[in-house]
mmCIF file of N, CA, C and O in Angstrom:
data_model
loop_
_atom_site.group_PDB
_atom_site.id
_atom_site.type_symbol
_atom_site.label_atom_id
_atom_site.label_comp_id
_atom_site.label_asym_id
_atom_site.label_seq_id
_atom_site.Cartn_x
_atom_site.Cartn_y
_atom_site.Cartn_z
ATOM 1 N N TYR A 8 -20.486 43.555 7.726
ATOM 2 C CA TYR A 8 -19.290 43.497 7.556
ATOM 3 C C TYR A 8 -18.959 41.979 8.762
ATOM 4 O O TYR A 8 -17.766 41.350 8.310
ATOM 5 N N LEU A 9 -19.576 41.932 9.495
ATOM 6 C CA LEU A 9 -19.041 40.710 10.495
ATOM 7 C C LEU A 9 -19.636 39.234 9.636
ATOM 8 O O LEU A 9 -18.663 38.276 9.979
ATOM 9 N N LEU A 10 -20.564 39.567 9.099
ATOM 10 C CA LEU A 10 -20.858 38.059 8.270
ATOM 11 C C LEU A 10 -20.155 37.898 6.929
ATOM 12 O O LEU A 10 -20.476 36.973 5.917
ATOM 13 N N GLN A 11 -19.291 38.935 6.619
ATOM 14 C CA GLN A 11 -18.478 39.047 5.421
ATOM 15 C C GLN A 11 -19.493 38.892 4.087
ATOM 16 O O GLN A 11 -19.409 38.311 3.260
ATOM 17 N N LEU A 12 -20.318 39.399 4.338
ATOM 18 C CA LEU A 12 -21.568 39.331 2.969
ATOM 19 C C LEU A 12 -21.252 40.274 1.815
ATOM 20 O O LEU A 12 -21.660 40.456 0.746
ATOM 21 N N GLN A 13 -20.641 41.568 2.534
ATOM 22 C CA GLN A 13 -20.088 42.703 1.580
ATOM 23 C C GLN A 13 -18.728 42.964 1.995
ATOM 24 O O GLN A 13 -18.112 43.291 3.432
ATOM 25 N N PRO A 14 -17.928 43.466 0.909
ATOM 26 C CA PRO A 14 -16.427 43.742 1.329
ATOM 27 C C PRO A 14 -16.212 45.247 1.584
ATOM 28 O O PRO A 14 -17.385 45.848 1.539
ATOM 29 N N ARG A 15 -15.407 45.620 2.412
ATOM 30 C CA ARG A 15 -15.258 46.896 3.238
ATOM 31 C C ARG A 15 -15.081 47.958 1.957
ATOM 32 O O ARG A 15 -14.752 47.644 1.019
ATOM 33 N N GLY A 16 -15.714 48.987 2.348
ATOM 34 C CA GLY A 16 -15.794 50.493 1.186
ATOM 35 C C GLY A 16 -17.115 49.857 0.076
ATOM 36 O O GLY A 16 -16.759 50.767 -0.674
ATOM 37 N N THR A 17 -17.763 49.024 0.314
ATOM 38 C CA THR A 17 -18.982 48.702 -0.957
ATOM 39 C C THR A 17 -19.878 49.943 -0.620
ATOM 40 O O THR A 17 -20.298 50.397 -1.416
ATOM 41 N N HIS A 18 -20.076 50.613 0.368
ATOM 42 C CA HIS A 18 -20.766 51.557 0.165
ATOM 43 C C HIS A 18 -20.310 52.948 1.128
ATOM 44 O O HIS A 18 -19.561 53.044 1.921
ATOM 45 N N GLU A 19 -20.729 54.282 0.105
ATOM 46 C CA GLU A 19 -20.248 55.318 0.910
ATOM 47 C C GLU A 19 -21.446 56.437 1.270
ATOM 48 O O GLU A 19 -22.327 56.238 0.673
ATOM 49 N N PHE A 20 -21.886 55.843 2.744
ATOM 50 C CA PHE A 20 -22.775 56.380 3.445
ATOM 51 C C PHE A 20 -23.352 57.833 3.404
ATOM 52 O O PHE A 20 -24.480 58.538 3.311
ATOM 53 N N ASP A 21 -22.196 58.385 2.858
ATOM 54 C CA ASP A 21 -22.778 60.075 2.800
ATOM 55 C C ASP A 21 -23.401 60.159 1.357
ATOM 56 O O ASP A 21 -24.342 61.499 1.324
ATOM 57 N N ASN A 22 -23.556 59.297 0.671
ATOM 58 C CA ASN A 22 -24.107 59.567 -0.668
ATOM 59 C C ASN A 22 -25.497 58.679 -0.679
ATOM 60 O O ASN A 22 -26.467 58.979 -1.543
ATOM 61 N N PHE A 23 -25.900 58.062 0.434
ATOM 62 C CA PHE A 23 -27.714 57.457 0.608
ATOM 63 C C PHE A 23 -28.198 58.547 0.847
ATOM 64 O O PHE A 23 -28.004 59.571 1.589
ATOM 65 N N LEU A 24 -29.342 58.145 0.164
ATOM 66 C CA LEU A 24 -30.657 59.207 0.643
ATOM 67 C C LEU A 24 -31.608 58.516 1.529
ATOM 68 O O LEU A 24 -32.178 57.042 1.596
ATOM 69 N N THR A 25 -32.172 59.426 2.709
ATOM 70 C CA THR A 25 -32.719 58.825 3.659
ATOM 71 C C THR A 25 -34.177 58.625 3.425
ATOM 72 O O THR A 25 -34.764 59.429 2.144
ATOM 73 N N PRO A 26 -34.999 57.769 3.909
ATOM 74 C CA PRO A 26 -36.603 57.731 3.801
ATOM 75 C C PRO A 26 -36.893 59.253 3.573
ATOM 76 O O PRO A 26 -38.372 59.593 3.384
ATOM 77 N N SER A 27 -36.333 60.241 4.791
ATOM 78 C CA SER A 27 -37.310 61.478 4.770
ATOM 79 C C SER A 27 -36.748 62.338 3.529
ATOM 80 O O SER A 27 -37.667 63.196 2.691
ATOM 81 N N ASP A 28 -35.620 62.257 2.783
ATOM 82 C CA ASP A 28 -35.207 62.940 1.638
ATOM 83 C C ASP A 28 -35.889 62.384 0.512
ATOM 84 O O ASP A 28 -36.348 63.624 -0.432
ATOM 85 N N LEU A 29 -36.299 61.181 0.237
ATOM 86 C CA LEU A 29 -36.874 60.823 -1.085
ATOM 87 C C LEU A 29 -38.363 61.313 -1.295
ATOM 88 O O LEU A 29 -38.535 61.387 -2.563
ATOM 89 N N PRO A 30 -39.151 61.443 -0.555
ATOM 90 C CA PRO A 30 -40.617 61.925 -1.174
ATOM 91 C C PRO A 30 -40.206 63.481 -1.620
ATOM 92 O O PRO A 30 -40.735 63.515 -2.630
ATOM 93 N N ARG A 31 -39.597 64.294 -0.722
ATOM 94 C CA ARG A 31 -39.114 65.631 -1.224
ATOM 95 C C ARG A 31 -38.975 65.368 -2.986
ATOM 96 O O ARG A 31 -39.163 66.303 -3.819
ATOM 97 N N LEU A 32 -37.645 64.916 -3.108
ATOM 98 C CA LEU A 32 -37.266 64.666 -4.357
ATOM 99 C C LEU A 32 -38.094 63.837 -5.539
ATOM 100 O O LEU A 32 -37.961 64.415 -6.509
ATOM 101 N N CYS A 33 -38.990 62.977 -4.966
ATOM 102 C CA CYS A 33 -40.004 62.561 -5.605
ATOM 103 C C CYS A 33 -41.042 63.539 -5.978
ATOM 104 O O CYS A 33 -41.485 63.644 -7.529
ATOM 105 N N ARG A 34 -41.596 64.189 -5.313
ATOM 106 C CA ARG A 34 -42.274 65.230 -5.499
ATOM 107 C C ARG A 34 -41.947 66.173 -6.532
ATOM 108 O O ARG A 34 -42.437 66.583 -7.476
ATOM 109 N N HIS A 35 -40.395 66.703 -6.286
ATOM 110 C CA HIS A 35 -39.981 67.632 -7.316
ATOM 111 C C HIS A 35 -39.748 66.855 -8.685
ATOM 112 O O HIS A 35 -39.912 67.803 -9.852
ATOM 113 N N ALA A 36 -40.201 65.835 -8.641
ATOM 114 C CA ALA A 36 -39.350 65.034 -10.177
ATOM 115 C C ALA A 36 -41.094 64.897 -10.939
ATOM 116 O O ALA A 36 -41.170 64.202 -11.749
ATOM 117 N N GLY A 37 -42.405 65.084 -10.037
ATOM 118 C CA GLY A 37 -43.620 65.012 -10.353
ATOM 119 C C GLY A 37 -44.388 63.688 -9.983
ATOM 120 O O GLY A 37 -44.769 63.156 -10.870
ATOM 121 N N LEU A 38 -43.538 63.377 -9.216
ATOM 122 C CA LEU A 38 -44.082 61.751 -8.452
ATOM 123 C C LEU A 38 -44.892 61.643 -7.388
ATOM 124 O O LEU A 38 -44.566 62.769 -6.699
ATOM 125 N N ASN A 39 -46.240 61.164 -6.932
ATOM 126 C CA ASN A 39 -46.606 61.224 -5.570
ATOM 127 C C ASN A 39 -46.220 59.759 -5.186
ATOM 128 O O ASN A 39 -46.305 58.659 -5.580
ATOM 129 N N VAL A 40 -45.892 59.690 -3.969
ATOM 130 C CA VAL A 40 -45.381 58.710 -2.841
ATOM 131 C C VAL A 40 -46.904 58.334 -2.662
ATOM 132 O O VAL A 40 -47.833 58.611 -1.991
ATOM 133 N N GLU A 41 -46.808 56.572 -3.038
ATOM 134 C CA GLU A 41 -47.858 55.926 -2.873
ATOM 135 C C GLU A 41 -47.547 55.382 -1.383
ATOM 136 O O GLU A 41 -48.523 55.281 -0.835
ATOM 137 N N GLU A 42 -46.897 54.353 -1.231
ATOM 138 C CA GLU A 42 -46.230 53.456 -0.247
ATOM 139 C C GLU A 42 -44.896 53.780 -0.040
ATOM 140 O O GLU A 42 -43.988 53.553 -0.849
ATOM 141 N N LEU A 43 -44.311 53.486 1.520
ATOM 142 C CA LEU A 43 -42.798 53.566 2.000
ATOM 143 C C LEU A 43 -42.987 52.433 2.917
ATOM 144 O O LEU A 43 -43.776 52.738 3.990
ATOM 145 N N THR A 44 -42.139 51.237 2.199
ATOM 146 C CA THR A 44 -42.027 50.228 3.097
ATOM 147 C C THR A 44 -40.639 49.828 3.439
ATOM 148 O O THR A 44 -39.921 50.073 2.636
ATOM 149 N N GLY A 45 -40.147 49.159 4.963
ATOM 150 C CA GLY A 45 -39.112 48.876 5.323
ATOM 151 C C GLY A 45 -39.076 47.590 4.646
ATOM 152 O O GLY A 45 -39.995 46.645 4.370
ATOM 153 N N MET A 46 -37.583 46.837 4.708
ATOM 154 C CA MET A 46 -37.276 45.548 4.448
ATOM 155 C C MET A 46 -36.140 45.489 5.025
ATOM 156 O O MET A 46 -35.082 46.262 5.340
ATOM 157 N N SER A 47 -36.076 44.078 5.452
ATOM 158 C CA SER A 47 -35.000 43.379 6.333
ATOM 159 C C SER A 47 -34.812 42.100 6.095
ATOM 160 O O SER A 47 -35.313 41.585 5.272
ATOM 161 N N TYR A 48 -33.517 41.858 6.070
ATOM 162 C CA TYR A 48 -32.743 40.408 5.666
ATOM 163 C C TYR A 48 -32.283 39.855 6.679
ATOM 164 O O TYR A 48 -31.481 40.313 7.361
ATOM 165 N N ASN A 49 -32.572 38.701 7.039
ATOM 166 C CA ASN A 49 -31.990 37.443 8.095
ATOM 167 C C ASN A 49 -31.176 37.012 7.355
ATOM 168 O O ASN A 49 -31.301 35.852 6.689
ATOM 169 N N PRO A 50 -30.003 36.899 7.833
ATOM 170 C CA PRO A 50 -28.783 36.412 6.945
ATOM 171 C C PRO A 50 -28.537 34.789 7.410
ATOM 172 O O PRO A 50 -27.992 34.125 6.568
ATOM 173 N N LEU A 51 -29.139 34.465 8.735
ATOM 174 C CA LEU A 51 -29.146 33.081 9.248
ATOM 175 C C LEU A 51 -30.177 32.316 8.114
ATOM 176 O O LEU A 51 -30.041 31.212 8.020
ATOM 177 N N THR A 52 -31.449 32.789 8.006
ATOM 178 C CA THR A 52 -32.391 32.337 7.625
ATOM 179 C C THR A 52 -32.438 32.410 6.374
ATOM 180 O O THR A 52 -33.668 32.007 5.163
ATOM 181 N N ARG A 53 -31.899 33.407 5.447
ATOM 182 C CA ARG A 53 -31.884 34.042 4.188
ATOM 183 C C ARG A 53 -33.201 34.265 3.720
ATOM 184 O O ARG A 53 -33.702 33.933 2.830
ATOM 185 N N VAL A 54 -34.091 34.949 4.922
ATOM 186 C CA VAL A 54 -35.232 35.457 4.532
ATOM 187 C C VAL A 54 -35.452 36.990 4.451
ATOM 188 O O VAL A 54 -34.873 37.749 5.750
ATOM 189 N N TYR A 55 -35.818 37.192 3.603
ATOM 190 C CA TYR A 55 -36.679 38.943 3.478
ATOM 191 C C TYR A 55 -37.424 39.056 3.862
ATOM 192 O O TYR A 55 -38.519 38.391 3.779
ATOM 193 N N ALA A 56 -38.142 40.385 4.443
ATOM 194 C CA ALA A 56 -39.592 40.451 5.029
ATOM 195 C C ALA A 56 -39.744 41.953 4.887
ATOM 196 O O ALA A 56 -38.616 43.103 4.803
ATOM 197 N N LEU A 57 -40.570 42.320 4.780
ATOM 198 C CA LEU A 57 -41.215 43.826 4.875
ATOM 199 C C LEU A 57 -41.908 44.136 5.808
ATOM 200 O O LEU A 57 -42.759 43.552 6.699
ATOM 201 N N GLY A 58 -41.547 45.475 6.385
ATOM 202 C CA GLY A 58 -42.734 45.814 7.446
ATOM 203 C C GLY A 58 -42.516 47.219 7.553
ATOM 204 O O GLY A 58 -41.767 48.181 6.468
ATOM 205 N N ALA A 59 -42.396 47.853 9.039
ATOM 206 C CA ALA A 59 -42.390 49.592 9.033
ATOM 207 C C ALA A 59 -41.012 49.908 9.307
ATOM 208 O O ALA A 59 -40.728 51.355 9.186
ATOM 209 N N ASP A 60 -39.848 49.046 9.491
ATOM 210 C CA ASP A 60 -38.748 49.666 9.798
ATOM 211 C C ASP A 60 -38.070 50.004 8.821
ATOM 212 O O ASP A 60 -37.444 49.219 7.856
ATOM 213 N N THR A 61 -37.713 51.311 8.506
ATOM 214 C CA THR A 61 -37.303 51.971 7.263
ATOM 215 C C THR A 61 -35.413 52.472 7.558
ATOM 216 O O THR A 61 -35.004 53.824 6.632
ATOM 217 N N ASP A 62 -35.365 52.110 8.287
ATOM 218 C CA ASP A 62 -34.020 52.482 8.857
ATOM 219 C C ASP A 62 -32.683 52.195 8.287
ATOM 220 O O ASP A 62 -31.719 52.738 8.129
ATOM 221 N N VAL A 63 -32.815 50.697 7.698
ATOM 222 C CA VAL A 63 -31.665 50.514 6.813
ATOM 223 C C VAL A 63 -32.091 50.095 5.232
ATOM 224 O O VAL A 63 -31.411 50.901 4.416
ATOM 225 N N ASN A 64 -33.233 49.387 5.230
ATOM 226 C CA ASN A 64 -33.540 49.326 3.814
ATOM 227 C C ASN A 64 -34.913 49.647 3.674
ATOM 228 O O ASN A 64 -35.688 49.420 4.299
ATOM 229 N N TYR A 65 -35.242 50.329 2.659
ATOM 230 C CA TYR A 65 -36.634 50.365 2.331
ATOM 231 C C TYR A 65 -36.662 50.608 0.726
ATOM 232 O O TYR A 65 -35.588 50.817 -0.146
ATOM 233 N N LEU A 66 -38.464 50.445 0.453
ATOM 234 C CA LEU A 66 -39.065 50.401 -0.847
ATOM 235 C C LEU A 66 -40.135 51.370 -1.015
ATOM 236 O O LEU A 66 -40.617 51.742 0.065
ATOM 237 N N MET A 67 -40.145 52.259 -2.153
ATOM 238 C CA MET A 67 -40.758 53.425 -2.245
ATOM 239 C C MET A 67 -42.066 53.071 -3.461
ATOM 240 O O MET A 67 -41.049 52.730 -4.634
ATOM 241 N N HIS A 68 -42.865 53.305 -3.045
ATOM 242 C CA HIS A 68 -43.742 52.897 -4.821
ATOM 243 C C HIS A 68 -44.561 54.398 -4.945
ATOM 244 O O HIS A 68 -45.106 55.078 -4.234
ATOM 245 N N THR A 69 -44.076 55.020 -6.220
ATOM 246 C CA THR A 69 -44.814 56.282 -6.581
ATOM 247 C C THR A 69 -45.373 56.211 -8.112
ATOM 248 O O THR A 69 -45.492 55.098 -8.505
ATOM 249 N N ARG A 70 -46.269 57.398 -8.214
ATOM 250 C CA ARG A 70 -46.979 57.204 -9.441
ATOM 251 C C ARG A 70 -47.000 58.892 -10.037
ATOM 252 O O ARG A 70 -46.790 59.693 -9.185
ATOM 253 N N PRO A 71 -46.919 58.884 -11.224
ATOM 254 C CA PRO A 71 -46.722 60.309 -12.056
ATOM 255 C C PRO A 71 -47.809 60.989 -11.315
ATOM 256 O O PRO A 71 -49.110 60.549 -11.198
ATOM 257 N N SER A 72 -47.664 62.207 -10.932
ATOM 258 C CA SER A 72 -48.521 63.328 -10.681
ATOM 259 C C SER A 72 -49.553 63.849 -11.936
ATOM 260 O O SER A 72 -49.348 63.515 -12.889
ATOM 261 N N ALA A 73 -51.214 63.526 -11.164
ATOM 262 C CA ALA A 73 -52.208 64.065 -12.246
ATOM 263 C C ALA A 73 -51.818 65.265 -12.665
ATOM 264 O O ALA A 73 -51.538 66.196 -12.154
#
C-alpha cells in the first residue's frame, strides 16, 4: 500500500493458503510436492528473485502420485 502498487482491499488475507497448508492439500489431491520456493520482488529495481523465504510469495512444483 505504501508504494501504491495495489489498491486497498485487493486481498482477503483470511482466504490465503500458507506454505504449510498447501502440501497437505496437494497430497490429498493425489500430488507429490517436488519443491517449494520463495519469491520476492524489489519494487525499486523491478526485479523478482527466487529464494528460501516463503513468508509472502511462494511457488510450488508438484507431480501426480504414482
